[in-house]
Amino acid sequence: MVLLDGAPQVRIRSFFEQFAPRESLDELAMKLFRRAQEESLDDAIDLDAWRGDFFEYTPEQKGQLLEEVKTLKQDARGLVRDIQSADIDTVYRAVCAARTLLKIAEVFQAPSERLSLAHELFEIFEGVTAVVNPPILATDGTPLGPIIFRTVQLLDMNVIRGLSQDGNEAKQFELIGACLECLSIYLLGPRVPHMPESNKWHVNHMYAKTILFPLGIIDRLYGIVSAEGLPVHVQVQGLKCLSVFAESNPDALKIVLERGFVPRVLHFLAPETDLALLTAAAQALAVMVGHTHGGLPARPEWGENQAYALGTARARAWRHSG
């Protein structure tokens, strides 16, 4: 592989400039925003979030979410049972319920909010990770596994097809998308402020990632990112989940790089790419070259990945510039 000349200092600007290499980044951003308004984008992307702002939930929305969480927690055993069902509609409802439970870790962004919800956050994350007690037994007499374990299993299209009696692909894709959303939230952990480092959920321990990695989440994410013909919202959620797994921890990032995700993500960086998908791919690529919100520097031994990403992006920019 021949790499182009130039220092392999990859910035997110390098990837966006391929779409209009002779225009400023501000001009390009305005074009992308106009394009987003012209296209009927669904909820797969929030433009305020793309600009760098968090989506603001109203106090009423937050209160409603807490009421939903309170109701769902009353039937935790039913949730474990339903997510293991052989009926795709029942499984989908269970995954959506799990997503609602975990969502308080995403909706309540302020440290003061998280601190006041510390008990609920720990209870939910522990609940989806553990086997219920007393255990619910499957037909063969074995205990049903934790909710989050089943969520990883459901990233396999072969498993989901086995649930769908009518072969409805739309249902199958909706289920995979919901699973990916759950896992993206779970991988970040409860993020309670002032958590002692002795707590297993402390960010330094990478607990959620150590739970999910042996279950094959990386191979399943690779299959989703590599697959042809998936709906955009599934590809977007797959890239977001990949970003969350790789960010802020050098060991997790090394796993992602060694699995070969860089060429797969670069595949999405083309002018005709849907805006939501382009945004998710650019974010994933930024994480994989070491520029995360946590400020994790890229290690020297990963320079080949940086050089490859930079070279490919520049080649595409020149090819599309005319």
mmCIF file of C-alpha atoms in Angstrom:
data_model
loop_
_atom_site.group_PDB
_atom_site.id
_atom_site.type_symbol
_atom_site.label_atom_id
_atom_site.label_comp_id
_atom_site.label_asym_id
_atom_site.label_seq_id
_atom_site.Cartn_x
_atom_site.Cartn_y
_atom_site.Cartn_z
ATOM 1 C CA MET A 1 0.000 0.000 0.000
ATOM 2 C CA VAL A 2 1.458 3.335 -1.094
ATOM 3 C CA LEU A 3 0.749 6.200 1.248
ATOM 4 C CA LEU A 4 0.574 9.795 0.170
ATOM 5 C CA ASP A 5 3.112 12.329 1.344
ATOM 6 C CA GLY A 6 2.323 14.489 4.328
ATOM 7 C CA ALA A 7 2.379 14.252 8.085
ATOM 8 C CA PRO A 8 -0.147 11.680 9.294
ATOM 9 C CA GLN A 9 -1.788 14.124 11.683
ATOM 10 C CA VAL A 10 -5.394 13.292 11.011
ATOM 11 C CA ARG A 11 -8.083 15.819 11.886
ATOM 12 C CA ILE A 12 -11.767 15.585 11.240
ATOM 13 C CA ARG A 13 -11.376 18.514 8.839
ATOM 14 C CA SER A 14 -9.451 16.242 6.466
ATOM 15 C CA PHE A 15 -12.455 14.035 5.929
ATOM 16 C CA PHE A 16 -15.038 16.756 5.474
ATOM 17 C CA GLU A 17 -12.869 18.675 3.019
ATOM 18 C CA GLN A 18 -13.130 15.860 0.481
ATOM 19 C CA PHE A 19 -16.649 17.043 -0.329
ATOM 20 C CA ALA A 20 -15.576 20.562 -1.259
ATOM 21 C CA PRO A 21 -11.781 20.708 -1.120
ATOM 22 C CA ARG A 22 -11.657 24.303 -2.376
ATOM 23 C CA GLU A 23 -14.251 25.669 0.043
ATOM 24 C CA SER A 24 -13.930 26.676 3.663
ATOM 25 C CA LEU A 25 -15.252 24.372 6.361
ATOM 26 C CA ASP A 26 -17.938 26.947 7.267
ATOM 27 C CA GLU A 27 -19.200 27.049 3.683
ATOM 28 C CA LEU A 28 -19.253 23.279 3.586
ATOM 29 C CA ALA A 29 -21.179 23.116 6.857
ATOM 30 C CA MET A 30 -23.855 25.450 5.480
ATOM 31 C CA LYS A 31 -24.205 23.258 2.396
ATOM 32 C CA LEU A 32 -24.633 20.166 4.537
ATOM 33 C CA PHE A 33 -27.237 21.868 6.725
ATOM 34 C CA ARG A 34 -29.183 22.982 3.636
ATOM 35 C CA ARG A 35 -28.971 19.467 2.272
ATOM 36 C CA ALA A 36 -30.317 18.116 5.562
ATOM 37 C CA GLN A 37 -33.286 20.472 5.356
ATOM 38 C CA GLU A 38 -34.014 19.419 1.783
ATOM 39 C CA GLU A 39 -33.897 15.742 2.655
ATOM 40 C CA SER A 40 -36.552 14.302 4.931
ATOM 41 C CA LEU A 41 -34.207 13.111 7.634
ATOM 42 C CA ASP A 42 -35.695 10.957 10.351
ATOM 43 C CA ASP A 43 -34.685 10.840 14.007
ATOM 44 C CA ALA A 44 -31.449 9.042 13.152
ATOM 45 C CA ILE A 45 -29.581 12.352 13.473
ATOM 46 C CA ASP A 46 -30.117 15.489 15.499
ATOM 47 C CA LEU A 47 -28.614 18.493 13.730
ATOM 48 C CA ASP A 48 -28.083 20.417 16.963
ATOM 49 C CA ALA A 49 -26.043 17.478 18.232
ATOM 50 C CA TRP A 50 -24.079 17.485 14.975
ATOM 51 C CA ARG A 51 -23.247 21.154 15.559
ATOM 52 C CA GLY A 52 -21.828 20.176 18.930
ATOM 53 C CA ASP A 53 -24.771 20.866 21.254
ATOM 54 C CA PHE A 54 -26.697 18.376 23.379
ATOM 55 C CA PHE A 55 -30.361 17.906 22.674
ATOM 56 C CA GLU A 56 -32.248 19.624 25.469
ATOM 57 C CA TYR A 57 -34.988 17.608 27.146
ATOM 58 C CA THR A 58 -37.679 19.607 28.886
ATOM 59 C CA PRO A 59 -38.394 19.045 32.591
ATOM 60 C CA GLU A 60 -41.719 17.524 31.552
ATOM 61 C CA GLN A 61 -39.998 15.032 29.242
ATOM 62 C CA LYS A 62 -37.535 14.111 31.964
ATOM 63 C CA GLY A 63 -40.331 13.620 34.466
ATOM 64 C CA GLN A 64 -42.240 11.425 32.031
ATOM 65 C CA LEU A 65 -39.152 9.298 31.438
ATOM 66 C CA LEU A 66 -38.655 8.771 35.169
ATOM 67 C CA GLU A 67 -42.285 7.656 35.490
ATOM 68 C CA GLU A 68 -41.810 5.158 32.652
ATOM 69 C CA VAL A 69 -38.633 3.861 34.283
ATOM 70 C CA LYS A 70 -40.417 3.466 37.605
ATOM 71 C CA THR A 71 -43.161 1.403 35.935
ATOM 72 C CA LEU A 72 -40.744 -0.803 34.001
ATOM 73 C CA LYS A 73 -38.649 -1.560 37.093
ATOM 74 C CA GLN A 74 -41.716 -3.119 38.729
ATOM 75 C CA ASP A 75 -41.674 -5.968 36.203
ATOM 76 C CA ALA A 76 -37.968 -6.686 35.786
ATOM 77 C CA ARG A 77 -38.586 -10.440 35.661
ATOM 78 C CA GLY A 78 -41.105 -9.997 32.869
ATOM 79 C CA LEU A 79 -38.533 -8.038 30.882
ATOM 80 C CA VAL A 80 -35.967 -10.845 31.233
ATOM 81 C CA ARG A 81 -38.574 -13.372 30.138
ATOM 82 C CA ASP A 82 -39.848 -11.348 27.171
ATOM 83 C CA ILE A 83 -36.435 -10.543 25.702
ATOM 84 C CA GLN A 84 -35.810 -14.306 25.464
ATOM 85 C CA SER A 85 -39.133 -14.894 23.697
ATOM 86 C CA ALA A 86 -39.383 -16.657 20.323
ATOM 87 C CA ASP A 87 -41.730 -13.925 19.051
ATOM 88 C CA ILE A 88 -40.055 -10.950 17.400
ATOM 89 C CA ASP A 89 -42.723 -8.439 18.479
ATOM 90 C CA THR A 90 -42.389 -9.478 22.124
ATOM 91 C CA VAL A 91 -38.603 -9.278 21.903
ATOM 92 C CA TYR A 92 -38.767 -5.843 20.273
ATOM 93 C CA ARG A 93 -41.002 -4.478 23.035
ATOM 94 C CA ALA A 94 -38.603 -5.855 25.638
ATOM 95 C CA VAL A 95 -35.561 -4.287 23.960
ATOM 96 C CA CYS A 96 -37.392 -0.942 23.734
ATOM 97 C CA ALA A 97 -38.197 -1.232 27.441
ATOM 98 C CA ALA A 98 -34.517 -1.885 28.220
ATOM 99 C CA ARG A 99 -33.593 1.110 26.098
ATOM 100 C CA THR A 100 -36.027 3.272 28.092
ATOM 101 C CA LEU A 101 -34.479 2.103 31.369
ATOM 102 C CA LEU A 102 -30.962 2.882 30.199
ATOM 103 C CA LYS A 103 -31.982 6.168 28.634
ATOM 104 C CA ILE A 104 -31.885 8.069 31.911
ATOM 105 C CA ALA A 105 -28.087 7.800 31.654
ATOM 106 C CA GLU A 106 -28.331 9.671 28.351
ATOM 107 C CA VAL A 107 -31.082 12.184 29.079
ATOM 108 C CA PHE A 108 -29.808 13.501 32.411
ATOM 109 C CA GLN A 109 -26.568 15.164 31.357
ATOM 110 C CA ALA A 110 -25.848 17.584 34.197
ATOM 111 C CA PRO A 111 -23.567 16.196 36.949
ATOM 112 C CA SER A 112 -26.004 17.383 39.610
ATOM 113 C CA GLU A 113 -28.797 15.401 37.924
ATOM 114 C CA ARG A 114 -26.701 12.286 37.711
ATOM 115 C CA LEU A 115 -25.665 12.567 41.317
ATOM 116 C CA SER A 116 -29.276 12.783 42.469
ATOM 117 C CA LEU A 117 -30.105 9.712 40.343
ATOM 118 C CA ALA A 118 -27.050 7.697 41.405
ATOM 119 C CA HIS A 119 -29.095 4.950 43.101
ATOM 120 C CA GLU A 120 -31.391 4.517 40.080
ATOM 121 C CA LEU A 121 -28.483 4.528 37.618
ATOM 122 C CA PHE A 122 -26.503 1.874 39.485
ATOM 123 C CA GLU A 123 -29.632 -0.204 40.034
ATOM 124 C CA ILE A 124 -30.517 -0.177 36.329
ATOM 125 C CA PHE A 125 -27.023 -0.947 35.053
ATOM 126 C CA GLU A 126 -26.616 -3.739 37.583
ATOM 127 C CA GLY A 127 -30.088 -5.040 36.764
ATOM 128 C CA VAL A 128 -29.500 -5.435 33.022
ATOM 129 C CA THR A 129 -26.090 -7.041 33.679
ATOM 130 C CA ALA A 130 -27.086 -9.644 36.293
ATOM 131 C CA VAL A 131 -29.120 -12.855 36.286
ATOM 132 C CA VAL A 132 -32.413 -12.246 38.107
ATOM 133 C CA ASN A 133 -32.799 -13.888 41.488
ATOM 134 C CA PRO A 134 -34.475 -16.296 41.779
ATOM 135 C CA PRO A 135 -33.554 -17.178 38.187
ATOM 136 C CA ILE A 136 -36.103 -17.710 35.439
ATOM 137 C CA LEU A 137 -35.588 -21.114 33.856
ATOM 138 C CA ALA A 138 -35.724 -21.838 30.148
ATOM 139 C CA THR A 139 -37.534 -24.915 28.801
ATOM 140 C CA ASP A 140 -34.318 -26.921 29.106
ATOM 141 C CA GLY A 141 -33.979 -25.971 32.773
ATOM 142 C CA THR A 142 -31.092 -23.519 32.365
ATOM 143 C CA PRO A 143 -31.379 -20.000 33.844
ATOM 144 C CA LEU A 144 -32.175 -17.209 31.394
ATOM 145 C CA GLY A 145 -29.195 -14.921 30.959
ATOM 146 C CA PRO A 146 -28.951 -11.184 31.645
ATOM 147 C CA ILE A 147 -30.781 -8.682 29.473
ATOM 148 C CA ILE A 148 -27.606 -7.125 28.100
ATOM 149 C CA PHE A 149 -26.226 -10.544 27.087
ATOM 150 C CA ARG A 150 -29.321 -11.221 25.009
ATOM 151 C CA THR A 151 -29.089 -7.759 23.469
ATOM 152 C CA VAL A 152 -25.650 -8.606 22.074
ATOM 153 C CA GLN A 153 -26.916 -11.936 20.714
ATOM 154 C CA LEU A 154 -29.665 -10.081 18.848
ATOM 155 C CA LEU A 155 -27.103 -8.221 16.734
ATOM 156 C CA ASP A 156 -26.832 -11.443 14.707
ATOM 157 C CA MET A 157 -29.200 -11.374 11.716
ATOM 158 C CA ASN A 158 -29.412 -15.160 11.764
ATOM 159 C CA VAL A 159 -30.741 -15.042 15.322
ATOM 160 C CA ILE A 160 -33.285 -12.353 14.433
ATOM 161 C CA ARG A 161 -34.455 -14.140 11.303
ATOM 162 C CA GLY A 162 -35.218 -17.134 13.486
ATOM 163 C CA LEU A 163 -37.647 -14.975 15.458
ATOM 164 C CA SER A 164 -39.488 -13.547 12.478
ATOM 165 C CA GLN A 165 -42.154 -15.934 11.229
ATOM 166 C CA ASP A 166 -43.295 -13.696 8.364
ATOM 167 C CA GLY A 167 -39.819 -12.701 7.158
ATOM 168 C CA ASN A 168 -40.570 -9.009 7.714
ATOM 169 C CA GLU A 169 -37.164 -7.368 7.235
ATOM 170 C CA ALA A 170 -38.393 -3.982 8.464
ATOM 171 C CA LYS A 171 -39.156 -5.503 11.876
ATOM 172 C CA GLN A 172 -35.775 -7.237 11.923
ATOM 173 C CA PHE A 173 -33.901 -4.017 11.172
ATOM 174 C CA GLU A 174 -35.883 -2.055 13.770
ATOM 175 C CA LEU A 175 -34.948 -4.648 16.365
ATOM 176 C CA ILE A 176 -31.236 -4.473 15.505
ATOM 177 C CA GLY A 177 -31.331 -0.671 15.632
ATOM 178 C CA ALA A 178 -32.936 -0.710 19.078
ATOM 179 C CA CYS A 179 -30.342 -3.210 20.337
ATOM 180 C CA LEU A 180 -27.505 -1.007 19.088
ATOM 181 C CA GLU A 181 -28.981 2.016 20.855
ATOM 182 C CA CYS A 182 -29.181 0.044 24.119
ATOM 183 C CA LEU A 183 -25.588 -1.090 23.847
ATOM 184 C CA SER A 184 -24.301 2.401 23.005
ATOM 185 C CA ILE A 185 -25.786 3.742 26.236
ATOM 186 C CA TYR A 186 -24.698 0.726 28.282
ATOM 187 C CA LEU A 187 -21.083 0.913 27.090
ATOM 188 C CA LEU A 188 -20.736 4.421 28.531
ATOM 189 C CA GLY A 189 -21.815 3.214 31.959
ATOM 190 C CA PRO A 190 -23.792 5.162 34.579
ATOM 191 C CA ARG A 191 -21.211 7.989 34.715
ATOM 192 C CA VAL A 192 -22.168 9.101 38.201
ATOM 193 C CA PRO A 193 -19.969 12.051 39.245
ATOM 194 C CA HIS A 194 -17.503 11.685 42.138
ATOM 195 C CA MET A 195 -17.630 7.899 41.796
ATOM 196 C CA PRO A 196 -14.744 6.340 43.757
ATOM 197 C CA GLU A 197 -12.230 4.508 41.604
ATOM 198 C CA SER A 198 -12.907 1.381 43.652
ATOM 199 C CA ASN A 199 -16.366 1.222 42.044
ATOM 200 C CA LYS A 200 -16.355 -1.263 39.161
ATOM 201 C CA TRP A 201 -18.372 1.188 37.023
ATOM 202 C CA HIS A 202 -15.636 3.817 37.238
ATOM 203 C CA VAL A 203 -14.584 4.816 33.712
ATOM 204 C CA ASN A 204 -11.002 3.635 34.322
ATOM 205 C CA HIS A 205 -12.158 0.028 34.728
ATOM 206 C CA MET A 206 -13.943 -0.211 31.372
ATOM 207 C CA TYR A 207 -16.359 -2.621 33.087
ATOM 208 C CA ALA A 208 -19.135 -2.569 30.474
ATOM 209 C CA LYS A 209 -16.626 -3.216 27.694
ATOM 210 C CA THR A 210 -15.057 -6.131 29.542
ATOM 211 C CA ILE A 211 -18.554 -7.583 29.975
ATOM 212 C CA LEU A 212 -19.524 -7.297 26.306
ATOM 213 C CA PHE A 213 -16.240 -8.087 24.554
ATOM 214 C CA PRO A 214 -16.225 -11.832 25.400
ATOM 215 C CA LEU A 215 -19.800 -12.029 24.074
ATOM 216 C CA GLY A 216 -18.572 -11.186 20.584
ATOM 217 C CA ILE A 217 -19.817 -7.612 20.287
ATOM 218 C CA ILE A 218 -16.848 -6.568 18.140
ATOM 219 C CA ASP A 219 -17.381 -9.312 15.566
ATOM 220 C CA ARG A 220 -21.084 -8.503 15.429
ATOM 221 C CA LEU A 221 -20.389 -4.789 14.974
ATOM 222 C CA TYR A 222 -17.917 -5.616 12.217
ATOM 223 C CA GLY A 223 -20.602 -7.645 10.481
ATOM 224 C CA ILE A 224 -23.037 -4.722 10.660
ATOM 225 C CA VAL A 225 -20.525 -2.139 9.438
ATOM 226 C CA SER A 226 -19.453 -4.434 6.592
ATOM 227 C CA ALA A 227 -22.909 -5.578 5.498
ATOM 228 C CA GLU A 228 -24.465 -4.395 2.255
ATOM 229 C CA GLY A 229 -28.078 -3.325 1.983
ATOM 230 C CA LEU A 230 -28.750 -2.394 5.607
ATOM 231 C CA PRO A 231 -31.007 0.617 6.237
ATOM 232 C CA VAL A 232 -29.211 3.852 7.010
ATOM 233 C CA HIS A 233 -30.496 4.025 10.587
ATOM 234 C CA VAL A 234 -28.993 0.598 11.355
ATOM 235 C CA GLN A 235 -25.629 1.562 9.846
ATOM 236 C CA VAL A 236 -25.667 4.842 11.792
ATOM 237 C CA GLN A 237 -26.389 3.097 15.084
ATOM 238 C CA GLY A 238 -23.691 0.505 14.331
ATOM 239 C CA LEU A 239 -21.089 3.224 13.809
ATOM 240 C CA LYS A 240 -22.188 5.057 16.943
ATOM 241 C CA CYS A 241 -21.873 1.877 18.999
ATOM 242 C CA LEU A 242 -18.428 1.258 17.507
ATOM 243 C CA SER A 243 -17.344 4.795 18.449
ATOM 244 C CA VAL A 244 -18.496 4.365 22.031
ATOM 245 C CA PHE A 245 -16.655 1.063 22.384
ATOM 246 C CA ALA A 246 -13.398 2.499 21.030
ATOM 247 C CA GLU A 247 -13.322 5.856 22.778
ATOM 248 C CA SER A 248 -11.436 6.959 25.892
ATOM 249 C CA ASN A 249 -9.574 3.702 26.480
ATOM 250 C CA PRO A 250 -6.399 2.616 24.646
ATOM 251 C CA ASP A 251 -7.078 -1.112 25.034
ATOM 252 C CA ALA A 252 -10.568 -0.832 23.560
ATOM 253 C CA LEU A 253 -9.245 1.317 20.723
ATOM 254 C CA LYS A 254 -6.511 -1.204 19.968
ATOM 255 C CA ILE A 255 -9.107 -4.001 19.732
ATOM 256 C CA VAL A 256 -11.093 -1.995 17.185
ATOM 257 C CA LEU A 257 -8.026 -1.107 15.115
ATOM 258 C CA GLU A 258 -6.688 -4.660 15.059
ATOM 259 C CA ARG A 259 -10.073 -5.945 13.908
ATOM 260 C CA GLY A 260 -9.703 -3.814 10.775
ATOM 261 C CA PHE A 261 -12.513 -1.281 11.133
ATOM 262 C CA VAL A 262 -10.641 1.655 9.566
ATOM 263 C CA PRO A 263 -11.076 0.579 5.895
ATOM 264 C CA ARG A 264 -14.724 -0.315 6.543
ATOM 265 C CA VAL A 265 -15.508 3.101 8.025
ATOM 266 C CA LEU A 266 -13.625 4.938 5.266
ATOM 267 C CA HIS A 267 -15.951 3.209 2.813
ATOM 268 C CA PHE A 268 -18.768 5.491 4.012
ATOM 269 C CA LEU A 269 -16.854 8.713 3.284
ATOM 270 C CA ALA A 270 -18.252 9.504 -0.140
ATOM 271 C CA PRO A 271 -20.103 12.605 -1.398
ATOM 272 C CA GLU A 272 -23.303 10.659 -2.063
ATOM 273 C CA THR A 273 -23.441 9.272 1.478
ATOM 274 C CA ASP A 274 -26.519 10.093 3.553
ATOM 275 C CA LEU A 275 -25.764 12.952 5.954
ATOM 276 C CA ALA A 276 -26.623 10.953 9.070
ATOM 277 C CA LEU A 277 -24.349 8.129 7.967
ATOM 278 C CA LEU A 278 -21.563 10.514 6.980
ATOM 279 C CA THR A 279 -21.678 12.162 10.391
ATOM 280 C CA ALA A 280 -21.529 8.836 12.240
ATOM 281 C CA ALA A 281 -18.655 7.625 10.045
ATOM 282 C CA ALA A 282 -16.664 10.827 10.576
ATOM 283 C CA GLN A 283 -17.141 10.552 14.337
ATOM 284 C CA ALA A 284 -16.076 6.900 14.351
ATOM 285 C CA LEU A 285 -13.005 7.690 12.273
ATOM 286 C CA ALA A 286 -12.039 10.559 14.560
ATOM 287 C CA VAL A 287 -12.175 8.175 17.522
ATOM 288 C CA MET A 288 -10.156 5.518 15.736
ATOM 289 C CA VAL A 289 -7.300 7.882 14.976
ATOM 290 C CA GLY A 290 -7.120 8.872 18.619
ATOM 291 C CA HIS A 291 -9.081 12.122 18.795
ATOM 292 C CA THR A 292 -11.820 11.451 21.316
ATOM 293 C CA HIS A 293 -13.733 13.737 23.632
ATOM 294 C CA GLY A 294 -11.605 12.353 26.443
ATOM 295 C CA GLY A 295 -8.429 13.609 24.822
ATOM 296 C CA LEU A 296 -6.850 10.176 24.427
ATOM 297 C CA PRO A 297 -3.743 10.617 22.265
ATOM 298 C CA ALA A 298 -3.021 8.267 19.415
ATOM 299 C CA ARG A 299 -0.125 5.942 20.200
ATOM 300 C CA PRO A 300 2.906 5.933 17.881
ATOM 301 C CA GLU A 301 2.407 2.263 16.982
ATOM 302 C CA TRP A 302 -0.964 3.164 15.500
ATOM 303 C CA GLY A 303 0.623 5.606 13.072
ATOM 304 C CA GLU A 304 0.084 3.208 10.173
ATOM 305 C CA ASN A 305 -3.663 3.379 10.712
ATOM 306 C CA GLN A 306 -3.514 7.160 10.828
ATOM 307 C CA ALA A 307 -1.419 7.340 7.682
ATOM 308 C CA TYR A 308 -3.713 4.927 5.862
ATOM 309 C CA ALA A 309 -6.813 6.913 6.855
ATOM 310 C CA LEU A 310 -5.244 10.226 5.879
ATOM 311 C CA GLY A 311 -3.935 8.887 2.575
ATOM 312 C CA THR A 312 -7.283 7.406 1.606
ATOM 313 C CA ALA A 313 -9.180 10.554 2.525
ATOM 314 C CA ARG A 314 -6.819 12.770 0.529
ATOM 315 C CA ALA A 315 -6.987 10.468 -2.468
ATOM 316 C CA ARG A 316 -10.771 10.653 -2.424
ATOM 317 C CA ALA A 317 -10.679 14.421 -2.057
ATOM 318 C CA TRP A 318 -8.447 14.788 -5.112
ATOM 319 C CA ARG A 319 -10.486 12.263 -7.099
ATOM 320 C CA HIS A 320 -13.760 14.076 -6.433
ATOM 321 C CA SER A 321 -12.293 17.573 -6.917
ATOM 322 C CA GLY A 322 -12.209 17.124 -10.616
#
